[in-house]
Short mmCIF file of N, CA and C in Angstrom, two decimals:
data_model
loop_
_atom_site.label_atom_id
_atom_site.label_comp_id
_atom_site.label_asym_id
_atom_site.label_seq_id
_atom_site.Cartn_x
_atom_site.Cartn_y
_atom_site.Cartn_z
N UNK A 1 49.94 -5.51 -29.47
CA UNK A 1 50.15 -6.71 -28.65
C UNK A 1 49.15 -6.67 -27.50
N UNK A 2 48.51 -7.81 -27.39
CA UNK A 2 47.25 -7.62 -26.15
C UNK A 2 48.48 -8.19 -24.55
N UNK A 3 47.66 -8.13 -23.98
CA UNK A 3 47.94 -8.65 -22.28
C UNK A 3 48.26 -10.50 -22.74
N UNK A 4 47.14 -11.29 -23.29
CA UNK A 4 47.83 -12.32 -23.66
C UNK A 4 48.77 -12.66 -24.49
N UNK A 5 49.44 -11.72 -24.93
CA UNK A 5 50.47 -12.13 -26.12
C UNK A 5 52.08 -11.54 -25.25
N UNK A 6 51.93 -10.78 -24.08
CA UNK A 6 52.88 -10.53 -23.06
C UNK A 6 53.70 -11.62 -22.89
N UNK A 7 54.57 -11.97 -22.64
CA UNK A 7 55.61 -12.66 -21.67
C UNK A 7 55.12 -13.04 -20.51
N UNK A 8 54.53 -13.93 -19.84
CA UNK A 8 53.92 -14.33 -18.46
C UNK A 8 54.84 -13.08 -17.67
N UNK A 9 56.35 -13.15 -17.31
CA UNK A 9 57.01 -12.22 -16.97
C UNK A 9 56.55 -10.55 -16.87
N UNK A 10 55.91 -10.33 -17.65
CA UNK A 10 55.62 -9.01 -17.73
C UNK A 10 54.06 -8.59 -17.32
N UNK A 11 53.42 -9.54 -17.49
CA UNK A 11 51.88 -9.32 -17.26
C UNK A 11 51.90 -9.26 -15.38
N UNK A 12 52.27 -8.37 -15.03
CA UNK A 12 51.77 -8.27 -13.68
C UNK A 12 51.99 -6.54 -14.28
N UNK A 13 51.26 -5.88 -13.16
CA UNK A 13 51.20 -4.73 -12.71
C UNK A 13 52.66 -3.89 -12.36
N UNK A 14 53.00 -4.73 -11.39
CA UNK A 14 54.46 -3.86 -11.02
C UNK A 14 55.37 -5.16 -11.12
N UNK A 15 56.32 -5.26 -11.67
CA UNK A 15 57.51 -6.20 -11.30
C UNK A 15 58.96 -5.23 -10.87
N UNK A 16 59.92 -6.24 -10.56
CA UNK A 16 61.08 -6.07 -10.67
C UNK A 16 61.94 -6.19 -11.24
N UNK A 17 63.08 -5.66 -12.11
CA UNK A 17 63.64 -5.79 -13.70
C UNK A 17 64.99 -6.09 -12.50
N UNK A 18 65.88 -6.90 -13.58
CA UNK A 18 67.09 -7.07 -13.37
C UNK A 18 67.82 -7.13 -14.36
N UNK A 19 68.47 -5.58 -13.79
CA UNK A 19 69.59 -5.35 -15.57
C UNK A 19 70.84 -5.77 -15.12
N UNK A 20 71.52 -5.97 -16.54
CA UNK A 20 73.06 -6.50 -16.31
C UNK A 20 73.45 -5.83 -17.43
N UNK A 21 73.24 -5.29 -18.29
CA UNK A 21 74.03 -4.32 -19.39
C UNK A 21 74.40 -3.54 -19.00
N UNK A 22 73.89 -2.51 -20.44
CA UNK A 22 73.46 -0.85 -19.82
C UNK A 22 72.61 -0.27 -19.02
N UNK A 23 71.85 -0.62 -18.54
CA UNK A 23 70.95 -0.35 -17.36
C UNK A 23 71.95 -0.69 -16.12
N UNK A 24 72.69 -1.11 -15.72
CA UNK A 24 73.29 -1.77 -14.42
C UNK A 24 73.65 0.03 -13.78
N UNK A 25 73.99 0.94 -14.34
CA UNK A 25 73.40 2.37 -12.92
C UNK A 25 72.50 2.67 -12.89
N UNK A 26 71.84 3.64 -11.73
CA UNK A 26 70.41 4.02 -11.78
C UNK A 26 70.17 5.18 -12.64
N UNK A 27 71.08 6.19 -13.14
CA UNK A 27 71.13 7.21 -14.10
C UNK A 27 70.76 6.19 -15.26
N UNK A 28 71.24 5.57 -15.92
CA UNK A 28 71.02 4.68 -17.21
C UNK A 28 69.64 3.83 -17.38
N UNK A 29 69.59 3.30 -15.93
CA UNK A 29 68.23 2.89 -16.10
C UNK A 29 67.04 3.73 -15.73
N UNK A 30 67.67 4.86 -15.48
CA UNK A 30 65.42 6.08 -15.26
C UNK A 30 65.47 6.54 -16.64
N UNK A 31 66.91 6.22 -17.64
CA UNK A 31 66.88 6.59 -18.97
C UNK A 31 65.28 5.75 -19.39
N UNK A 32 65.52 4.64 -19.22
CA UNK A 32 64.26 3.63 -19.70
C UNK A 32 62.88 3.96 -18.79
N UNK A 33 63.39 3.73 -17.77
CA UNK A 33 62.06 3.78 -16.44
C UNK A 33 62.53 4.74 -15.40
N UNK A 34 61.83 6.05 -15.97
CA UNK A 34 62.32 7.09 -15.08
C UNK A 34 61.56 7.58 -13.61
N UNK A 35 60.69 6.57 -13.51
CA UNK A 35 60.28 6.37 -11.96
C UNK A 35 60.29 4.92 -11.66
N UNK A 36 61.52 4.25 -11.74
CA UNK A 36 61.81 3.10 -11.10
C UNK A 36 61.86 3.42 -9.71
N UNK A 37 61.64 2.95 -8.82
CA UNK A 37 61.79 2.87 -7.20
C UNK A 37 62.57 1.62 -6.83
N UNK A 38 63.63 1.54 -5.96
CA UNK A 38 63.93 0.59 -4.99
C UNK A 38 65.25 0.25 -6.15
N UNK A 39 65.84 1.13 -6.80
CA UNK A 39 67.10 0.64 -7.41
C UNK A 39 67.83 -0.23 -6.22
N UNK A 40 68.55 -1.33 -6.58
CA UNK A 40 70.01 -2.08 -5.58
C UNK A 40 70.29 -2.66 -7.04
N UNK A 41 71.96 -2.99 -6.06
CA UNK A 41 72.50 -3.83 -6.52
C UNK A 41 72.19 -5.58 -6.20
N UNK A 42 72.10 -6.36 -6.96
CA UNK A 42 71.84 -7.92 -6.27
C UNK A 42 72.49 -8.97 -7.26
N UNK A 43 72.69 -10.19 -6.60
CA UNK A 43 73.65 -11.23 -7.44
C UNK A 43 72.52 -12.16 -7.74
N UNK A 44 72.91 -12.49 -9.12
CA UNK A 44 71.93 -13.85 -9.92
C UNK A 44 72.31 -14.46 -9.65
N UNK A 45 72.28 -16.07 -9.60
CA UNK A 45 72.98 -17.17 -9.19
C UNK A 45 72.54 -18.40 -10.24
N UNK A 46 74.06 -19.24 -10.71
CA UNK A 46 73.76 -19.89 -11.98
C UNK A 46 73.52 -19.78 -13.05
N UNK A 47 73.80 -18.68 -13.32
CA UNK A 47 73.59 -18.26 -14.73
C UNK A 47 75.09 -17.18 -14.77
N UNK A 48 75.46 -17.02 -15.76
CA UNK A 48 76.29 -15.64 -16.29
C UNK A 48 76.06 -15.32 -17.65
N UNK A 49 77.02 -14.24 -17.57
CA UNK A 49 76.69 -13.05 -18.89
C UNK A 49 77.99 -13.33 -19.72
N UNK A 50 77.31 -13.33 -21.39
CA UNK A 50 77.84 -13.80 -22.63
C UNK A 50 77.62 -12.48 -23.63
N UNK A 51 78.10 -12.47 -24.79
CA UNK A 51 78.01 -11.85 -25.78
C UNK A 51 77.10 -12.74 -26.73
N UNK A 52 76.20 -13.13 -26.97
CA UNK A 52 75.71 -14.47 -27.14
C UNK A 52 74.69 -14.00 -28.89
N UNK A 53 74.25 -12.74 -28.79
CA UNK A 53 73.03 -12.40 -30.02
C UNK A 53 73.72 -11.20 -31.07
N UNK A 54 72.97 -10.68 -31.90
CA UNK A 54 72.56 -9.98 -32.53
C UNK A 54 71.97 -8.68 -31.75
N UNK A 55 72.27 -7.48 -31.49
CA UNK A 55 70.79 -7.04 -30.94
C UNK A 55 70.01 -6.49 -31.49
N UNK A 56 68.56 -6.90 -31.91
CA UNK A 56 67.98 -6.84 -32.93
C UNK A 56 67.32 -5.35 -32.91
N UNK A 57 67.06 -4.74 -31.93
CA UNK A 57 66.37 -3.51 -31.48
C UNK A 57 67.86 -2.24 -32.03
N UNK A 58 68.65 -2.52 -31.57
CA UNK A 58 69.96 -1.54 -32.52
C UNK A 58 69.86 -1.94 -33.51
N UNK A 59 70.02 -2.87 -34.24
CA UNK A 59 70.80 -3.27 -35.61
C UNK A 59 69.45 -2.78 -36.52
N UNK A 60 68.28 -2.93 -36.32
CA UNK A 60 67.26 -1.63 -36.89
C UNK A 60 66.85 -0.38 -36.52
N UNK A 61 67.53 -0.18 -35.52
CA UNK A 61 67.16 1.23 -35.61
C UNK A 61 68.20 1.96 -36.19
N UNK A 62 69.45 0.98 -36.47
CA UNK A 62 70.40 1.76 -36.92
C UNK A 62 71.82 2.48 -36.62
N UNK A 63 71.39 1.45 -34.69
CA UNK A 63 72.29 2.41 -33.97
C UNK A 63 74.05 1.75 -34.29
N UNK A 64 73.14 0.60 -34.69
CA UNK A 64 75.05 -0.45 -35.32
C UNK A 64 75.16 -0.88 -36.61
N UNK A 65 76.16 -0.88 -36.76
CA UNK A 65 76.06 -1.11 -38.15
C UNK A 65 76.63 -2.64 -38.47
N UNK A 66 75.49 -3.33 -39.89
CA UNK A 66 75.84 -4.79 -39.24
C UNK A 66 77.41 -5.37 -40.01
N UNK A 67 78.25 -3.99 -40.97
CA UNK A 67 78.74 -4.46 -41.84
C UNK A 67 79.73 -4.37 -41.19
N UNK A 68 80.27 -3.70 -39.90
CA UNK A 68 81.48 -3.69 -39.10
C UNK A 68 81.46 -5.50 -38.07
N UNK A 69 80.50 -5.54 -38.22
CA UNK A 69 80.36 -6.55 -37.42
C UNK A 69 79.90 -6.54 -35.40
N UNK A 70 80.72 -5.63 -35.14
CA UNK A 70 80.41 -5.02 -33.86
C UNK A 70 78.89 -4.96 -33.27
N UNK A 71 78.32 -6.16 -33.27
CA UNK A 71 76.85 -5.99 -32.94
C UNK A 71 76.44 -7.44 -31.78
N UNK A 72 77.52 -7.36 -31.41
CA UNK A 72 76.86 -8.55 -29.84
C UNK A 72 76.27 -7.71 -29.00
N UNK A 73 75.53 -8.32 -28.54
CA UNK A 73 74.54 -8.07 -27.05
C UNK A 73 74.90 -9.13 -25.93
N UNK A 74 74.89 -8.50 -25.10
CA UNK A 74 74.59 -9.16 -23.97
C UNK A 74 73.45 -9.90 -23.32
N UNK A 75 73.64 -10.94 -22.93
CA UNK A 75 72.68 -12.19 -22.90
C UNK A 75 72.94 -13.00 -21.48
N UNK A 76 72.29 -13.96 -20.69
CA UNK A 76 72.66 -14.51 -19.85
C UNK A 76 71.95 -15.80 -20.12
N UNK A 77 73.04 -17.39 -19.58
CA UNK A 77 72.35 -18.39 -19.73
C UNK A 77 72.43 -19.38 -18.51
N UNK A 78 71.96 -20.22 -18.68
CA UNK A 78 71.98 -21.11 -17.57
C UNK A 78 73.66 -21.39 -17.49
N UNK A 79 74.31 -21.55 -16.29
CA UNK A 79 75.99 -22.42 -15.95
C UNK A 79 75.73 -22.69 -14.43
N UNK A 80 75.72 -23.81 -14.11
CA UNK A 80 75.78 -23.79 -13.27
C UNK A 80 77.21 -23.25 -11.63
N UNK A 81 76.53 -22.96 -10.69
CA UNK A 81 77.64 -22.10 -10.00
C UNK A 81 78.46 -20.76 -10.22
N UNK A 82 78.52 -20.21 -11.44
CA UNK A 82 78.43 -19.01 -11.64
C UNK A 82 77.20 -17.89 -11.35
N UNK A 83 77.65 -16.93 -11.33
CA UNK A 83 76.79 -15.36 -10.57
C UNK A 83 77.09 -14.62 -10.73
N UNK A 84 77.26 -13.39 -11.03
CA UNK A 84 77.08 -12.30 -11.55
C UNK A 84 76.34 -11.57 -10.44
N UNK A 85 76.79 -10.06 -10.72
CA UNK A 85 76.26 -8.97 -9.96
C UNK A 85 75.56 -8.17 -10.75
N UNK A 86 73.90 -7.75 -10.86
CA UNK A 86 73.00 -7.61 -11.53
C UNK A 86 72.69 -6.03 -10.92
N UNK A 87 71.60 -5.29 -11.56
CA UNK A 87 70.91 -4.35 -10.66
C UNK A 87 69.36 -4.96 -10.95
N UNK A 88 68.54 -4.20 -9.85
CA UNK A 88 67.30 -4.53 -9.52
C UNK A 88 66.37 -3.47 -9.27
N UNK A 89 64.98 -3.45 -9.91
CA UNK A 89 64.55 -1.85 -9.49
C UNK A 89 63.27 -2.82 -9.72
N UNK A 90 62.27 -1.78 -9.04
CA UNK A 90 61.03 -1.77 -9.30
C UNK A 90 60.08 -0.95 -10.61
N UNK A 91 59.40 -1.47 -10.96
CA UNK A 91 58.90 -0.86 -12.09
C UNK A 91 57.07 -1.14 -12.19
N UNK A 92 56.22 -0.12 -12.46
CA UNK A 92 55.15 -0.61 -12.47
C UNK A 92 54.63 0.14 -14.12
N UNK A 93 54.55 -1.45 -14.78
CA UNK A 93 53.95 -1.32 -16.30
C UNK A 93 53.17 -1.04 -16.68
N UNK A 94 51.95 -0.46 -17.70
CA UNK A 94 51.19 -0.31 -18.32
C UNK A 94 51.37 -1.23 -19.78
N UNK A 95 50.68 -0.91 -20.36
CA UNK A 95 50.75 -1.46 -21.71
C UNK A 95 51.33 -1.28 -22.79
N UNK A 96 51.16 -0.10 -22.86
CA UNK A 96 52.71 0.89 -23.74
C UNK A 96 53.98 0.69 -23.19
N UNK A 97 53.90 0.37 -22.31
CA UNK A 97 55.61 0.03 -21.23
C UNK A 97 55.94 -1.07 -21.57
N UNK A 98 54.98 -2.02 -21.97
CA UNK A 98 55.17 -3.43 -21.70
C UNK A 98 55.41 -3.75 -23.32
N UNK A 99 54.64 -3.33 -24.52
CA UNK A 99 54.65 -2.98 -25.98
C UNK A 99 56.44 -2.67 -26.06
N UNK A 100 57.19 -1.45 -25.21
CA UNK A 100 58.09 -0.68 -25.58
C UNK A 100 59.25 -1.61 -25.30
N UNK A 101 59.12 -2.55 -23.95
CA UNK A 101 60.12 -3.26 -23.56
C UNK A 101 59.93 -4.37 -24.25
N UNK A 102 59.25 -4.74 -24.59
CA UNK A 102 58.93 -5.82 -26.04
C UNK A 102 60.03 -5.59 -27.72
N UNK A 103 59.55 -4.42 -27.89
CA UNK A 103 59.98 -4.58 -28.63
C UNK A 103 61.54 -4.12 -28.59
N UNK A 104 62.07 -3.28 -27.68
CA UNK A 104 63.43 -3.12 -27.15
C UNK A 104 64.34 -4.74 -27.10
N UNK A 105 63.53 -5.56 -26.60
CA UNK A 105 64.12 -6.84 -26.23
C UNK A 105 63.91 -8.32 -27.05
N UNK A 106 63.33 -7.43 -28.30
CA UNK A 106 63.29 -8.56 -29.05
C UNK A 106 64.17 -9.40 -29.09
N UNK A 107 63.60 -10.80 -29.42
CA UNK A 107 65.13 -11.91 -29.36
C UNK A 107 65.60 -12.70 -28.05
N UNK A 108 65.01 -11.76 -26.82
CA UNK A 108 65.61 -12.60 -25.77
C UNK A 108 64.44 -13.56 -25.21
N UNK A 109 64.61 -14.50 -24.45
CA UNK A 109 63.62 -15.27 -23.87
C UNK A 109 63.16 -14.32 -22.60
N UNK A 110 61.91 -13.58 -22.21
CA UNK A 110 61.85 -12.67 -20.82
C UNK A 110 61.44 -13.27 -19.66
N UNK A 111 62.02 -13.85 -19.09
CA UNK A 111 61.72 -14.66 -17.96
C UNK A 111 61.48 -14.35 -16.88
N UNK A 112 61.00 -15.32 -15.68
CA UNK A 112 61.28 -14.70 -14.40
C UNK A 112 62.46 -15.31 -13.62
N UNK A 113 63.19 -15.00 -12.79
CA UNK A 113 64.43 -15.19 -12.01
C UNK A 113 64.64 -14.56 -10.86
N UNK A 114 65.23 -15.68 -10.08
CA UNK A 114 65.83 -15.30 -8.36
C UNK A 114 66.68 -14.55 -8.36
N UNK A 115 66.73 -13.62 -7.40
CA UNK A 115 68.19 -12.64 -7.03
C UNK A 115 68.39 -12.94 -5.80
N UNK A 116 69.59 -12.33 -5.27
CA UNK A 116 69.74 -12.88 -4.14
C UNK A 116 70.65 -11.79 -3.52
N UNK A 117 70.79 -11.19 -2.30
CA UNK A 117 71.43 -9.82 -1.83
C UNK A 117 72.96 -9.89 -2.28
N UNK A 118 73.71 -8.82 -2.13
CA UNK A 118 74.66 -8.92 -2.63
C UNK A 118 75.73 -9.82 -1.23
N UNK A 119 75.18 -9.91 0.08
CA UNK A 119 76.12 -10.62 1.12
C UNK A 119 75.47 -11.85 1.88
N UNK A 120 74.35 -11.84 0.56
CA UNK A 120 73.72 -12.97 1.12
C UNK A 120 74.42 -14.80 1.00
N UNK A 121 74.32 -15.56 2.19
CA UNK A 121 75.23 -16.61 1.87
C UNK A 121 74.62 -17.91 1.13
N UNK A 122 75.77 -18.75 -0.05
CA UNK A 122 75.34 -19.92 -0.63
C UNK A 122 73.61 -20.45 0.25
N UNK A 123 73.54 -20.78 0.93
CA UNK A 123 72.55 -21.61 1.35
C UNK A 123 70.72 -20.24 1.80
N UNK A 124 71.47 -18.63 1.54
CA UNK A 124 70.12 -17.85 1.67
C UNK A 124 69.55 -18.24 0.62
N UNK A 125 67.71 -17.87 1.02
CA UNK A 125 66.76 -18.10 0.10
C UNK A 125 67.24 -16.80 -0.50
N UNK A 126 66.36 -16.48 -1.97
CA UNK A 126 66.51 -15.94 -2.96
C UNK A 126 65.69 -14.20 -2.21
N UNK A 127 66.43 -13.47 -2.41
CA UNK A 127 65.11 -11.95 -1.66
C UNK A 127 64.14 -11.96 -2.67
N UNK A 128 63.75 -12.35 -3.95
CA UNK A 128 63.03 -11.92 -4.52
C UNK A 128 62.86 -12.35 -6.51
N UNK A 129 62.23 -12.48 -6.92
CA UNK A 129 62.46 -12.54 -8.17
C UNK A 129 61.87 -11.69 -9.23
N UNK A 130 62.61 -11.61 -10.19
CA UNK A 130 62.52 -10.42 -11.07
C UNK A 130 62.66 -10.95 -12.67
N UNK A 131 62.25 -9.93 -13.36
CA UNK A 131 62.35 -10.29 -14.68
C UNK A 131 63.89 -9.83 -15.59
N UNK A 132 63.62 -10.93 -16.22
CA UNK A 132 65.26 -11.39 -17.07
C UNK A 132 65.35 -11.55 -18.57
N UNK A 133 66.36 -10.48 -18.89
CA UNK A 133 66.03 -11.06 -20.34
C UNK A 133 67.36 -12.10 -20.58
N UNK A 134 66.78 -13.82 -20.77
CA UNK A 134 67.92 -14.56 -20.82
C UNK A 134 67.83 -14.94 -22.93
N UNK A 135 68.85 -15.42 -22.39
CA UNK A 135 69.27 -16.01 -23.79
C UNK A 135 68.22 -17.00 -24.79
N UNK A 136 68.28 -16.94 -25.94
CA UNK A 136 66.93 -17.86 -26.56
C UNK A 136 67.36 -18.89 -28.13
N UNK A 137 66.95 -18.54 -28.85
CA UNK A 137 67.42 -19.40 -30.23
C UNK A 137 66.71 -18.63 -31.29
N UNK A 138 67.18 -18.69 -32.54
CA UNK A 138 66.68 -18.18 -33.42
C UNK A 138 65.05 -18.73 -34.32
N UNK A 139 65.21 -20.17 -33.35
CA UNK A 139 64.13 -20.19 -33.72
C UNK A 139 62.71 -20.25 -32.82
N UNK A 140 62.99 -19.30 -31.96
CA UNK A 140 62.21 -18.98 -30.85
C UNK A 140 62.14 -17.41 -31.25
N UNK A 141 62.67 -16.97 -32.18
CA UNK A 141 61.96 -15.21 -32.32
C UNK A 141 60.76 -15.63 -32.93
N UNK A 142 60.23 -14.56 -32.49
CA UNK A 142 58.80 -13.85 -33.07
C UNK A 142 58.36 -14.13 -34.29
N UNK A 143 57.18 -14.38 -34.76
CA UNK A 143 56.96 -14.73 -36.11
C UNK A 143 56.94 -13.37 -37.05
N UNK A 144 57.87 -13.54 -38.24
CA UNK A 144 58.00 -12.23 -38.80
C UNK A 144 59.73 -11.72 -38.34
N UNK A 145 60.11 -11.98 -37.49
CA UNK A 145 61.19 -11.12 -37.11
C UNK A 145 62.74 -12.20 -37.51
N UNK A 146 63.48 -11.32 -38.47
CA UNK A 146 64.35 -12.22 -39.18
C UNK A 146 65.74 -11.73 -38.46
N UNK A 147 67.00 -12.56 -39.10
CA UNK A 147 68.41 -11.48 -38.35
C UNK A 147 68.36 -10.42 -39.76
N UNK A 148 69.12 -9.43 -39.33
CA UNK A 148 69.32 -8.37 -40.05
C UNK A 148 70.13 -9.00 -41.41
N UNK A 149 69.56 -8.15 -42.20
CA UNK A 149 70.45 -8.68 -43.87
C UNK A 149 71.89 -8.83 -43.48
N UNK A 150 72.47 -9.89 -44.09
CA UNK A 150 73.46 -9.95 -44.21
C UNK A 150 74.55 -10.95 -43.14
N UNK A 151 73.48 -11.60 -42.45
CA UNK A 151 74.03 -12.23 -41.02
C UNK A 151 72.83 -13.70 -41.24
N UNK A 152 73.83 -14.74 -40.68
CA UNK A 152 72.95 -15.83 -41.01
C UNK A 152 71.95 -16.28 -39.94
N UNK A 153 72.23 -15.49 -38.97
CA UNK A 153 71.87 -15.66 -38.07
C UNK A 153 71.61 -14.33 -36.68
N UNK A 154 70.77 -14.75 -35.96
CA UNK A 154 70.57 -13.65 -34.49
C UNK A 154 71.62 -14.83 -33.23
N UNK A 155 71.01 -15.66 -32.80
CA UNK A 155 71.93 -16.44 -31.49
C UNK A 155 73.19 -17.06 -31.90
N UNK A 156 74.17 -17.17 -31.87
CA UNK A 156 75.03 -18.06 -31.81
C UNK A 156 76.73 -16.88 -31.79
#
């Protein structure tokens, strides 16, 4: 994958990730990025978290199995007035970083998005924005990349 085939989201040098899964402690997330700097906690705003996909990065590597069924991921979409409490770290990518979280996150749309402190009030500006993996459609994956046998589908 070159620099233009990146996610606008990801093509900078250093960004800021905002997890809401398994990454949401800082032990879980130096699992991924083990010199993240500036871990917090921070709230998204307008959007919340769904069980919404497939996750396509387990369901081939194997880590789920698709015949139990047990294979939602976590996803976030636009609602308005809902928020959620996110984590936030710093991260500075290379190309192999950016390749690895690619293909980890296949399926999601990787966006960029506002956070906002955790006591910060309705009317504060946003502290900062960070990258998101939100919710997408199946027919927005990757060319080549199908749902796993046996499922008619990755979103819904």
């Amino acid at each position: 994958m070159r620099m233009v085939d990146y996610p606008a989201a990801l093509r900078p040098d250093r960004v800021t990730v905002i997890a809401y899964g398994a990454l949401l402690s800082e032990p879980s997330s130096r699992l991924t990025f083990p010199s993240l700097t500036n871990f917090r906690l921070v709230r998204v705003r307008n959007v919340r978290r769904l069980f919404g996909m497939t996750h396509l990065f387990l369901t081939g590597a194997g880590v789920v199995d698709v015949a139990t069924r047990r294979i939602a991921a976590l996803c976030v979409e636009p609602a308005e007035g809902c928020s959620f409490v996110a984590a936030a770290f710093d991260v500075v990518l290379d190309d192999a970083q950016r390749e690895a979280f690619c293909a980890r996150e296949t399926g999601y749309a990787i966006v960029e998005a506002p956070f906002h402190g955790l006591d910060a009030g309705e009317e504060a500006p946003p502290a900062g924005l960070g990258v998101l993996c939100a919710s997408s459609s199946d027919a927005e994956l990757p060319s080549g990349v199908e749902p796993p046998a046996g499922l008619p589908h990755v979103w819904g």
